[in-house]
XYZ file of C-alpha atoms in Angstrom:
755
model
C 69.978 -10.482 16.635
C 69.262 -12.536 13.575
C 69.499 -15.987 15.241
C 67.342 -14.725 18.127
C 64.764 -13.402 15.681
C 64.705 -16.706 13.868
C 64.170 -18.489 17.163
C 61.212 -16.199 17.995
C 59.662 -16.767 14.586
C 60.129 -20.498 14.964
C 58.430 -20.379 18.369
C 55.455 -18.438 16.981
C 55.179 -20.860 14.082
C 55.345 -23.804 16.485
C 52.557 -22.347 18.620
C 50.431 -21.722 15.527
C 50.984 -25.273 14.340
C 50.258 -26.588 17.817
C 46.996 -24.621 18.026
C 45.950 -25.657 14.546
C 46.436 -29.227 15.603
C 44.496 -28.776 18.880
C 41.146 -27.097 18.143
C 40.014 -27.782 21.721
C 42.668 -25.396 23.035
C 41.985 -22.838 20.299
C 38.234 -22.727 20.873
C 38.714 -22.202 24.614
C 41.180 -19.395 23.993
C 38.758 -17.709 21.565
C 35.938 -18.125 24.093
C 38.016 -16.569 26.884
C 39.004 -13.709 24.600
C 35.362 -13.116 23.700
C 34.402 -13.093 27.394
C 37.089 -10.511 28.094
C 35.809 -8.259 25.305
C 32.260 -8.552 26.679
C 33.403 -7.413 30.137
C 34.984 -4.423 28.393
C 31.678 -3.829 26.537
C 33.407 -4.324 23.187
C 30.555 -6.329 21.741
C 31.639 -6.395 18.087
C 35.128 -7.642 19.010
C 33.541 -10.304 21.224
C 31.372 -11.461 18.312
C 34.484 -12.008 16.186
C 36.105 -14.174 18.875
C 32.974 -16.206 19.593
C 32.614 -16.857 15.875
C 36.240 -18.019 15.802
C 35.438 -20.425 18.638
C 32.459 -21.799 16.745
C 34.594 -22.152 13.619
C 36.950 -24.415 15.593
C 34.034 -26.510 16.868
C 30.572 -25.957 15.307
C 29.043 -28.022 18.153
C 30.479 -25.798 20.881
C 27.156 -24.959 22.574
C 28.581 -22.585 25.170
C 30.203 -20.449 22.450
C 27.029 -20.402 20.375
C 25.013 -19.270 23.411
C 27.454 -16.455 24.152
C 27.540 -15.522 20.478
C 23.737 -15.271 20.584
C 23.947 -13.033 23.669
C 26.477 -10.788 21.921
C 24.349 -10.542 18.770
C 21.356 -9.670 20.948
C 23.264 -6.863 22.666
C 24.434 -5.612 19.278
C 20.827 -5.436 18.063
C 21.249 -8.158 15.421
C 18.076 -10.011 16.341
C 18.025 -12.271 13.278
C 21.472 -13.745 13.995
C 20.796 -13.827 17.739
C 17.662 -15.890 17.179
C 19.487 -18.346 14.958
C 22.329 -18.820 17.458
C 20.014 -19.201 20.475
C 18.172 -22.020 18.700
C 21.447 -23.748 17.752
C 22.740 -23.341 21.293
C 19.553 -24.857 22.707
C 19.971 -27.850 20.395
C 23.555 -28.312 21.603
C 22.743 -27.683 25.287
C 19.651 -29.869 25.818
C 20.077 -29.809 29.606
C 20.391 -26.037 29.915
C 17.001 -24.567 30.902
C 18.144 -21.000 30.240
C 19.217 -21.884 26.691
C 15.823 -23.493 26.056
C 14.072 -20.406 27.429
C 16.012 -17.965 25.285
C 15.440 -20.038 22.146
C 11.746 -20.347 23.006
C 11.324 -16.585 23.417
C 12.769 -15.902 19.999
C 10.650 -18.637 18.448
C 7.598 -17.041 20.068
C 8.452 -13.638 18.597
C 8.887 -15.324 15.231
C 5.377 -16.821 15.616
C 6.783 -20.368 15.569
C 4.420 -21.298 18.373
C 4.741 -25.080 18.165
C 8.548 -24.915 18.427
C 8.301 -22.346 21.241
C 5.947 -24.704 23.080
C 8.486 -27.566 22.747
C 11.313 -25.404 24.153
C 9.137 -24.213 27.042
C 8.135 -27.789 27.900
C 11.802 -28.823 27.902
C 12.715 -25.931 30.215
C 9.902 -26.928 32.616
C 11.109 -30.525 32.537
C 14.574 -29.314 33.558
C 13.268 -26.797 36.112
C 9.621 -27.449 37.104
C 9.436 -24.301 39.244
C 10.712 -21.968 36.540
C 8.083 -19.228 36.328
C 9.438 -17.811 33.064
C 9.193 -21.227 31.424
C 5.551 -21.554 32.520
C 4.780 -18.109 31.118
C 6.530 -18.974 27.856
C 4.471 -22.153 27.540
C 1.282 -20.190 28.189
C 2.133 -17.632 25.533
C 2.984 -20.384 23.032
C -0.343 -22.092 23.691
C -2.123 -18.777 23.205
C -0.376 -18.443 19.854
C -1.705 -21.892 18.963
C -5.227 -20.668 19.885
C -5.347 -22.979 22.897
C -6.509 -20.138 25.162
C -7.838 -22.408 27.890
C -4.532 -24.251 28.057
C -2.664 -20.962 27.946
C -4.585 -19.499 30.868
C -4.039 -22.729 32.835
C -0.275 -22.479 32.302
C -0.149 -18.817 33.288
C -2.189 -19.523 36.400
C 0.250 -22.353 37.209
C 3.087 -19.831 36.901
C 1.259 -17.491 39.287
C 0.832 -20.322 41.811
C 4.557 -21.062 41.645
C 5.421 -17.467 42.494
C 2.475 -15.268 43.517
C 4.829 -12.363 44.194
C 6.154 -12.342 40.624
C 4.354 -9.823 38.371
C 5.343 -11.654 35.182
C 2.547 -14.216 35.396
C -0.130 -11.597 36.020
C 1.127 -9.499 33.123
C 0.882 -12.442 30.717
C -2.563 -13.339 32.053
C -3.708 -9.743 31.550
C -2.433 -9.708 27.984
C -4.284 -12.939 27.214
C -7.538 -11.764 28.749
C -7.238 -8.508 26.808
C -6.624 -10.392 23.552
C -9.633 -12.617 24.332
C -11.866 -9.543 24.600
C -12.281 -9.719 28.380
C -11.344 -6.198 29.524
C -12.577 -6.590 33.117
C -10.537 -9.770 33.680
C -7.537 -8.181 31.950
C -7.680 -5.082 34.158
C -7.899 -7.260 37.279
C -4.810 -9.239 36.179
C -2.774 -6.108 35.428
C -3.744 -4.649 38.820
C -2.653 -7.878 40.517
C 0.708 -7.530 38.775
C 1.049 -4.070 40.347
C 0.009 -5.442 43.739
C 2.500 -8.303 43.450
C 5.379 -5.924 42.693
C 4.405 -2.398 43.764
C 7.797 -1.030 42.751
C 7.753 -2.666 39.301
C 7.807 -0.016 36.586
C 7.045 -2.681 33.957
C 3.844 -3.676 35.784
C 2.566 -0.088 35.949
C 3.459 0.545 32.312
C 1.504 -2.563 31.289
C -1.513 -1.349 33.275
C -1.173 2.145 31.783
C -0.968 0.657 28.294
C -4.177 -1.293 28.981
C -5.956 1.871 30.120
C -4.690 3.722 27.067
C -5.879 0.956 24.723
C -9.328 0.944 26.346
C -9.572 4.763 26.090
C -9.379 5.435 29.807
C -7.089 8.421 29.377
C -7.381 9.651 32.965
C -6.383 6.312 34.495
C -3.621 5.862 31.895
C -2.091 9.255 32.686
C -2.261 8.654 36.441
C -0.614 5.214 36.152
C 2.117 6.553 33.862
C 2.873 9.277 36.391
C 3.167 6.625 39.124
C 5.666 4.727 36.966
C 7.589 7.965 36.410
C 7.673 8.711 40.154
C 9.109 5.242 40.793
C 11.914 5.661 38.251
C 12.137 9.123 36.612
C 15.028 8.095 34.389
C 13.360 5.005 32.933
C 13.618 5.335 29.161
C 10.436 3.448 28.336
C 8.406 5.475 30.832
C 9.633 8.758 29.380
C 8.875 7.574 25.855
C 5.348 6.463 26.776
C 4.660 9.704 28.638
C 5.844 11.745 25.662
C 3.616 9.833 23.253
C 0.695 9.982 25.707
C 0.937 13.775 25.906
C 0.834 14.020 22.109
C -2.082 11.574 21.849
C -4.114 13.540 24.401
C -3.541 16.886 22.690
C -0.839 18.152 25.060
C 2.071 18.128 22.619
C 3.853 20.991 24.403
C 4.061 18.886 27.587
C 5.833 16.094 25.694
C 9.037 18.124 25.233
C 10.447 17.460 28.734
C 10.157 13.684 28.216
C 11.689 13.714 24.751
C 14.553 15.872 26.066
C 15.163 13.464 28.929
C 15.199 10.552 26.482
C 17.814 12.362 24.402
C 19.915 13.090 27.505
C 19.722 9.639 29.096
C 19.697 7.224 26.184
C 22.928 5.844 24.826
C 21.083 5.384 21.554
C 21.704 8.488 19.439
C 18.375 7.864 17.736
C 16.778 9.428 20.822
C 18.134 12.761 19.591
C 16.585 12.047 16.183
C 13.239 11.518 17.943
C 13.631 14.846 19.758
C 14.380 16.596 16.447
C 11.314 14.936 14.875
C 9.229 16.243 17.769
C 10.452 19.787 17.179
C 9.712 19.553 13.452
C 6.199 18.218 14.105
C 5.639 21.040 16.606
C 6.622 23.620 13.983
C 9.909 24.392 15.739
C 12.353 23.604 12.948
C 14.859 26.116 14.323
C 15.189 23.947 17.453
C 15.563 20.794 15.342
C 18.256 22.127 12.995
C 21.203 22.323 15.445
C 20.422 18.822 16.745
C 20.327 17.373 13.230
C 23.412 19.242 12.058
C 25.364 17.914 15.043
C 24.204 14.367 14.242
C 25.595 14.608 10.687
C 29.101 14.435 12.176
C 28.514 10.920 13.520
C 28.681 7.980 11.137
C 25.893 6.201 13.046
C 23.378 9.020 12.655
C 24.565 10.889 9.566
C 22.112 9.237 7.176
C 19.076 9.732 9.423
C 20.002 13.382 10.031
C 20.638 14.060 6.331
C 17.229 12.639 5.441
C 15.481 14.996 7.822
C 17.549 17.995 6.798
C 16.731 17.273 3.156
C 13.014 17.191 3.985
C 13.302 20.544 5.767
C 15.227 22.011 2.833
C 12.594 20.873 0.366
C 9.709 22.043 2.549
C 11.266 25.498 2.851
C 11.766 25.824 -0.907
C 15.477 24.949 -1.060
C 14.800 22.218 -3.607
C 18.226 21.965 -5.170
C 19.875 21.850 -1.753
C 17.513 19.047 -0.755
C 18.315 17.089 -3.919
C 22.052 17.598 -3.410
C 21.890 16.333 0.155
C 19.943 13.202 -0.838
C 22.227 12.587 -3.833
C 25.280 12.773 -1.554
C 23.652 10.283 0.805
C 22.858 7.906 -2.057
C 26.443 8.242 -3.253
C 27.502 6.865 0.141
C 24.655 4.384 0.550
C 23.403 3.375 -2.875
C 20.687 1.072 -1.551
C 19.352 3.262 1.243
C 15.640 2.595 0.721
C 14.483 5.555 2.821
C 16.657 7.954 0.838
C 15.364 6.495 -2.426
C 11.778 6.967 -1.214
C 12.438 10.598 -0.304
C 14.112 11.243 -3.664
C 11.115 9.659 -5.383
C 8.734 11.880 -3.434
C 10.669 14.988 -4.442
C 10.565 13.960 -8.104
C 6.869 13.172 -7.882
C 6.169 16.621 -6.424
C 7.985 18.068 -9.451
C 5.851 15.934 -11.821
C 8.926 14.006 -12.996
C 6.807 10.910 -12.789
C 8.888 8.380 -14.722
C 12.014 9.347 -12.746
C 10.022 9.087 -9.507
C 8.748 5.620 -10.424
C 12.296 4.466 -11.227
C 13.621 5.661 -7.851
C 10.744 4.137 -5.935
C 11.112 0.825 -7.761
C 14.760 0.884 -6.675
C 13.621 1.548 -3.092
C 11.311 -1.481 -3.175
C 14.103 -3.606 -4.611
C 16.493 -2.404 -1.901
C 13.970 -3.196 0.837
C 11.047 -5.379 -0.333
C 9.651 -5.356 3.184
C 9.249 -1.583 3.335
C 5.565 -0.625 3.487
C 6.628 3.023 3.112
C 8.383 2.308 -0.197
C 5.452 0.307 -1.553
C 2.994 3.045 -0.600
C 5.092 5.774 -2.219
C 5.384 3.623 -5.355
C 1.614 3.206 -5.411
C 1.170 6.992 -5.312
C 3.630 7.367 -8.184
C 1.672 4.847 -10.261
C -1.522 6.804 -9.512
C 0.191 9.932 -10.866
C 1.221 7.897 -13.907
C -2.404 6.716 -14.350
C -1.180 3.125 -14.128
C -4.108 1.834 -12.129
C -3.191 -1.857 -12.094
C 0.340 -1.255 -10.831
C -0.962 1.198 -8.232
C -3.424 -1.391 -6.923
C -0.647 -3.975 -6.764
C 1.614 -1.622 -4.778
C -1.120 -0.589 -2.333
C -2.147 -4.219 -1.771
C 1.483 -5.063 -1.032
C 1.583 -2.146 1.420
C -1.403 -3.598 3.261
C 0.137 -7.074 3.248
C 3.228 -5.658 4.912
C 1.212 -3.478 7.269
C -2.441 -4.549 7.660
C -3.162 -1.315 9.551
C -1.962 0.939 6.712
C -5.042 3.170 6.591
C -3.632 5.475 3.904
C -3.150 2.501 1.539
C -6.678 1.223 2.230
C -8.095 4.667 1.442
C -5.991 4.947 -1.716
C -7.390 1.601 -2.876
C -10.898 2.771 -1.968
C -10.456 5.801 -4.252
C -9.131 3.641 -7.094
C -12.014 1.207 -6.803
C -14.490 4.097 -6.830
C -12.850 5.609 -9.904
C -12.968 2.177 -11.562
C -16.755 1.969 -11.105
C -16.710 -0.504 -8.204
C -18.468 1.310 -5.331
C -19.122 -1.880 -3.334
C -15.414 -2.630 -3.172
C -14.708 1.026 -2.396
C -17.116 0.916 0.564
C -15.558 -2.317 1.838
C -12.073 -0.786 1.829
C -13.292 2.385 3.528
C -14.928 0.267 6.256
C -11.673 -1.633 6.766
C -9.855 1.680 7.129
C -12.405 2.828 9.701
C -11.799 -0.304 11.781
C -8.154 0.713 12.024
C -8.903 4.430 12.472
C -12.475 4.785 13.826
C -12.252 8.563 14.267
C -10.637 9.380 10.913
C -12.738 11.968 9.039
C -10.877 11.084 5.820
C -11.957 7.447 6.135
C -15.527 8.509 6.907
C -15.582 10.713 3.811
C -14.266 7.807 1.716
C -17.132 5.686 3.032
C -19.635 8.441 2.163
C -18.310 8.733 -1.404
C -18.670 4.997 -1.916
C -22.185 4.943 -0.454
C -23.284 7.835 -2.683
C -21.820 6.139 -5.755
C -23.726 2.910 -5.133
C -26.961 4.778 -4.381
C -27.160 3.968 -0.675
C -28.459 7.459 0.107
C -30.072 6.610 3.431
C -26.877 5.340 5.018
C -24.833 8.090 3.354
C -27.167 10.703 4.835
C -26.637 9.333 8.340
C -22.862 9.461 7.932
C -22.968 12.987 6.464
C -25.230 14.296 9.251
C -22.758 12.984 11.843
C -19.865 14.625 10.003
C -21.725 17.934 9.687
C -22.340 17.999 13.424
C -18.644 17.532 14.108
C -17.204 19.487 11.152
C -19.887 22.004 10.099
C -17.435 24.239 8.220
C -15.325 21.558 6.552
C -15.199 22.029 2.777
C -15.055 18.300 1.987
C -17.992 17.505 4.273
C -20.061 20.326 2.746
C -19.227 18.962 -0.704
C -20.572 15.500 0.066
C -23.677 17.036 1.649
C -24.199 19.026 -1.563
C -23.788 15.946 -3.749
C -26.309 14.091 -1.565
C -28.819 16.965 -1.831
C -28.456 16.913 -5.618
C -29.051 13.154 -5.758
C -32.191 13.654 -3.649
C -33.421 16.270 -6.151
C -32.972 19.337 -3.920
C -30.956 21.370 -6.420
C -31.256 24.675 -4.525
C -29.870 23.119 -1.331
C -27.167 21.344 -3.341
C -26.068 24.624 -4.924
C -25.990 26.410 -1.563
C -23.877 23.696 0.090
C -21.433 23.431 -2.819
C -20.995 27.215 -3.013
C -20.320 27.221 0.750
C -17.756 24.446 0.264
C -15.907 26.586 -2.289
C -16.177 29.587 0.017
C -14.313 27.643 2.700
C -11.749 26.255 0.257
C -11.621 27.800 -3.194
C -9.230 25.037 -4.254
C -11.851 22.315 -3.749
C -12.073 20.894 -7.267
C -14.556 18.215 -6.230
C -17.033 20.914 -5.194
C -16.420 22.888 -8.387
C -16.890 19.761 -10.516
C -20.134 18.939 -8.704
C -21.418 22.498 -9.223
C -20.621 22.403 -12.926
C -22.328 19.007 -13.270
C -25.349 20.485 -11.504
C -25.381 23.444 -13.917
C -25.182 21.130 -16.921
C -27.947 18.871 -15.600
C -30.116 21.999 -15.311
C -29.265 22.890 -18.938
C -27.442 26.012 -17.746
C -24.358 25.792 -19.964
C -23.611 29.489 -19.504
C -23.290 29.116 -15.705
C -21.089 26.017 -16.079
C -18.717 27.779 -18.486
C -18.666 30.915 -16.328
C -17.662 28.929 -13.251
C -14.814 27.084 -14.921
C -13.507 30.186 -16.701
C -13.530 32.145 -13.440
C -11.497 29.368 -11.866
C -9.127 29.221 -14.850
C -8.450 32.940 -14.514
C -7.054 32.294 -11.018
C -5.135 29.092 -11.826
C -4.442 29.087 -15.578
C -1.710 26.437 -15.383
C -3.402 23.891 -13.124
C -3.611 20.602 -15.120
C -6.639 19.357 -13.152
C -8.538 22.601 -13.801
C -7.596 22.494 -17.488
C -9.005 18.962 -17.733
C -12.200 20.069 -15.985
C -12.463 22.979 -18.417
C -11.982 20.584 -21.353
C -14.784 18.354 -20.077
C -17.027 21.370 -19.554
C -16.434 22.677 -23.085
C -16.981 19.173 -24.476
C -20.305 18.943 -22.626
C -21.338 22.348 -24.022
C -20.305 21.223 -27.534
C -17.384 23.540 -28.043
C -14.772 21.259 -29.623
C -12.394 24.118 -30.447
C -12.034 25.191 -26.808
C -12.008 21.545 -25.697
C -8.968 20.940 -27.884
C -7.371 24.179 -26.700
C -7.695 23.155 -23.021
C -6.340 19.661 -23.637
C -3.347 20.962 -25.540
C -2.660 23.450 -22.741
C -2.896 20.645 -20.174
C -0.291 18.625 -22.098
C 1.899 21.715 -22.472
C 1.783 22.316 -18.705
C 2.218 18.639 -17.821
C 3.707 16.527 -20.597
C 3.002 13.342 -18.613
C -0.740 13.996 -18.296
C -2.122 10.663 -19.498
C -5.780 11.714 -19.229
C -5.208 14.711 -21.474
C -3.610 12.540 -24.173
C -6.485 10.070 -24.007
C -9.161 12.775 -24.164
C -7.435 14.554 -27.049
C -7.163 11.306 -28.979
C -10.843 10.597 -28.309
C -11.777 14.081 -29.531
C -9.903 13.577 -32.792
C -11.463 10.142 -33.185
C -14.970 11.570 -32.793
C -14.114 14.170 -35.447
C -12.708 11.495 -37.787
C -9.306 13.176 -37.615
C -7.777 9.734 -37.585
C -4.139 10.580 -38.268
C -4.077 13.117 -35.437
C -5.926 10.733 -33.127
C -3.453 7.955 -33.856
C -0.581 10.312 -33.109
C -2.016 11.138 -29.673
C -2.654 7.501 -28.773
C 0.842 6.564 -29.923
C 2.195 9.307 -27.657
C 0.072 7.925 -24.839
C 1.354 4.382 -25.444
C 4.946 5.644 -25.482
C 4.507 7.381 -22.139
C 2.530 4.526 -20.652
C 3.600 1.294 -22.390
C 1.175 -0.787 -20.320
C -1.869 1.287 -21.233
C -4.452 -1.139 -22.592
C -6.599 1.834 -23.573
C -3.890 3.427 -25.729
C -3.127 0.250 -27.694
C -6.816 -0.605 -28.122
C -7.784 2.849 -29.386
C -4.805 2.875 -31.739
C -6.017 -0.493 -33.063
C -9.522 0.887 -33.627
C -8.123 3.832 -35.593
C -5.857 1.624 -37.699
C -8.785 -0.677 -38.419
C -10.838 2.354 -39.532
C -7.908 3.290 -41.795
C -8.084 -0.206 -43.364
C -4.680 -1.093 -41.907
C -5.688 -4.535 -40.658
C -2.224 -6.039 -39.994
C -1.123 -3.097 -37.862
C -4.487 -2.977 -36.054
C -4.114 -6.668 -35.254
C -0.682 -5.972 -33.726
C -2.098 -3.255 -31.486
C -4.920 -5.476 -30.243
C -2.396 -8.221 -29.532
C -0.255 -5.745 -27.574
C -3.264 -4.771 -25.465
C -4.053 -8.423 -24.769
C -0.426 -9.154 -23.874
C -0.777 -6.534 -21.128
C -4.225 -7.693 -20.013
C -5.517 -11.014 -21.421
C -8.990 -9.976 -20.224
C -9.026 -6.693 -22.203
C -12.587 -7.013 -23.510
C -12.646 -4.485 -26.363
C -9.328 -5.638 -27.814
C -10.437 -9.279 -27.500
C -13.760 -8.564 -29.206
C -12.224 -6.598 -32.081
C -9.454 -9.100 -32.692
C -11.962 -11.973 -32.650
C -14.030 -10.183 -35.295
C -10.958 -9.544 -37.465
C -9.920 -13.205 -37.301
C -13.428 -14.343 -38.215
C -13.652 -11.911 -41.133
C -10.179 -12.501 -42.565
C -10.014 -16.285 -42.368
C -7.856 -16.353 -39.272
C -7.690 -19.027 -36.608
C -11.329 -19.477 -35.556
C -10.452 -21.419 -32.414
C -8.423 -18.435 -31.195
C -11.233 -16.123 -32.326
C -13.724 -18.124 -30.247
C -11.566 -17.897 -27.118
C -11.227 -14.144 -27.597
C -14.952 -13.656 -28.186
C -15.775 -15.684 -25.073
C -13.358 -13.525 -23.076
C -15.091 -10.372 -24.306
C -18.548 -11.750 -23.432
C -17.347 -12.729 -19.983
C -16.246 -9.137 -19.333
C -19.036 -7.338 -21.234
C -22.046 -9.682 -21.201
C -24.574 -6.873 -21.726
C -22.917 -5.332 -24.777
C -24.793 -6.191 -28.025
C -21.724 -5.866 -30.280
C -19.807 -8.349 -28.124
C -22.656 -10.881 -28.256
C -22.838 -10.375 -32.028
C -19.110 -11.109 -32.375
C -19.473 -14.359 -30.436
C -22.423 -15.381 -32.627
C -20.495 -14.513 -35.789
C -17.498 -16.645 -34.748
C -19.832 -19.597 -34.064
C -21.491 -19.036 -37.457
C -18.120 -18.972 -39.262
C -17.093 -22.188 -37.490
C -20.215 -23.889 -38.870
C -21.927 -23.938 -35.462
C -25.037 -21.993 -36.450
C -27.160 -23.586 -33.730
C -24.807 -22.127 -31.094
C -24.812 -18.759 -32.863
C -28.561 -18.222 -32.476
C -28.531 -17.421 -28.725
C -25.874 -14.657 -28.786
C -27.470 -13.155 -31.942
C -30.818 -13.067 -30.161
C -29.207 -11.270 -27.202
C -27.751 -8.684 -29.589
C -31.192 -8.057 -31.072
C -32.753 -7.756 -27.613
C -30.125 -5.255 -26.485
C -30.207 -3.173 -29.688
C -33.432 -3.938 -31.645
C -32.884 -1.087 -34.120
C -29.608 -2.413 -35.492
C -30.281 -4.089 -38.884
C -26.972 -6.021 -38.891
C -27.915 -7.911 -35.734
C -31.263 -8.969 -37.274
C -29.441 -9.944 -40.479
C -26.979 -12.181 -38.611
C -29.802 -13.786 -36.665
C -31.609 -14.472 -39.949
C -28.510 -16.126 -41.427
C -28.146 -18.386 -38.372
C -31.818 -19.413 -38.460
C -31.552 -20.155 -42.183
C -28.476 -22.305 -41.619
C -30.298 -24.377 -38.992
C -33.316 -24.853 -41.285
C -35.635 -22.556 -39.320
C -37.033 -20.751 -42.369
C -39.957 -18.936 -40.669
C -37.732 -17.248 -38.093
C -35.074 -16.597 -40.740
C -37.630 -14.732 -42.870
C -38.813 -12.656 -39.908
C -35.278 -11.598 -38.957
C -34.191 -10.791 -42.532
C -37.350 -8.827 -43.265
C -36.870 -6.827 -40.039
C -33.294 -6.013 -41.056
C -34.446 -4.667 -44.447
C -37.352 -2.761 -42.871
C -34.976 -0.970 -40.493
C -32.508 -0.067 -43.286
C -33.232 -1.165 -46.872
C -29.671 -0.379 -47.961
C -27.616 -1.440 -44.935
C -24.273 -3.145 -45.490
C -25.486 -6.700 -46.113
C -28.847 -5.796 -47.622
C -28.003 -7.475 -50.949
C -27.177 -10.798 -49.249
C -30.280 -10.481 -47.067
C -32.506 -10.095 -50.174
C -30.814 -13.049 -51.854
C -31.317 -15.206 -48.768
C -34.991 -14.198 -48.575
C -35.473 -15.098 -52.231
C -33.896 -18.520 -51.699
C -36.119 -19.162 -48.682
C -39.232 -18.347 -50.759
C -38.077 -20.683 -53.411
């Protein structure tokens, strides 16, 4: 046996050596093996063999084309696209290869390259209808609509019985805003191929898009009658039933999808339908069965975790997600869901960390970016939230929720014009959204556009007369118009509909305070507190109410309770620090702002306020550090820039740096007298008294009762030799306050001018 075995081994080795020396034979054998696997529908095994063939000869066009086909069947579109393009390069005389490459280039919006491939295919096969259609679509992508229509019409001439040309023409006319021409083209596609399901679905989709629900439903039913087991038809019918308010009728189509489709995700879709319909008990057995399959385990676990959390089984939900992340560490969807759970539990820093990991795992996930934006809102990190929401919109320009979130942030930041713009963009994407309409109303009210706001509110009241949010905005409008009785009635009604409407309660309390009825304001907030004593938002509202009614003891009590209930409540820390600062309790104020800076390291406000306190405590070096920290976070931080510029000017620091900082502050706060005074003082210290006069004059104009501003203006005039104006300014300073800080120098300067 041993000699025979040695002979067999030698033969195998000889064959291996022979093959290694003849790559032509090897590549053909790999290709044949791949073909055999494809006939057996073993796509992944075929991919391995086709790749082996390409490894033997990278210019083997036939193998690359078949590898592309296998990738396409396997759903790996990115690799399929790459291989189709390489195959087309290697098979310049193969019209089908050019067509396939062109289609993928078209999908990838590489219109010029798609046009080149289509032209090559037409050159090889002038009567190829698909090539003509591809060229038309590429030209449309290049905004050559006239040329595109010409090409599509040429395709129709080549084969008038082929629906493909009419379908492309319809799509182009629809995109060009010509609905009548588009409808005619889609109908011609149906006439050309009466038994074409694709043609009827395209026509139905057109009707749906143009809000002709009756025609859309009828055409979808015709498509269904032609081919009841067509997956796309069943999916469209299911979605159409939901969109037209007949969700119960969608079940039969979702069930058929789950029965017919080889894709197990169809069962996930059916489970999602049951959950959305409030039939979780029907979804559970489907999802539990899907956890036994490796292909669907993750998707099923995600949904089961959501159901667990929704039904109060929080620990079970966390355990299920943690197990999933143990298996798939970079599963972005699981990380997003974990982050949402943590955010709901007010574990904000942990939520942010998980959501940052989700974004890192999948930078192209609009869902992850949006969830991260919401976490930053909870963290009161406005700049990061804006960045995340903008990225969401970049990834998905129709992300209405992100546009509305940005609208709210802009409104809160005192930019109503920007808030209105974002709300209008949201309404373009969701014209019937009451949430978007309310966002628009809030922005209009904030910028004082009462006439337009009233029109929007009237329309909302007609449609939603008992909606708490709509009643709230109507009440706010009535108050702004001076009808306080009507405002009170509407706001009380809003709270009657929804006693949890804090916006209505806040507006009512503001109305009470504006009417000097402190007792009513306090009564309202205390009544609310009695029902929800541990609600952080209500505690903050109570603190503001007590502050407005000059009750610092209760203000402090509410803020401390808010921090006790929610240790990450940034607003409460800031308000408490501000309260201590106003009471000259500097050590306590500094402690609160340090706590705020620790919890929110990028808080410009926290570092700036800490700097102000340290400066008041005569701790200049440490104050300087805090201002520098604020400016490192935001180089345009106006208050920090102003204060640091003043310190540098007063302590003999770098005056060039001081000037840059002062100019930054003026750019951001041009109307603030103290900021103009700082700029003037830096110019004066630099020996540029002539330049100092203008900002000093602005300070005096903005705050004519401040003796220091008059004093500084007098010094600048004296330095430039303008004695008359110097005397006037110095005398005014002493008249306003004979003993102000600087009075001695002012008197000395006056005496020298007289001399």
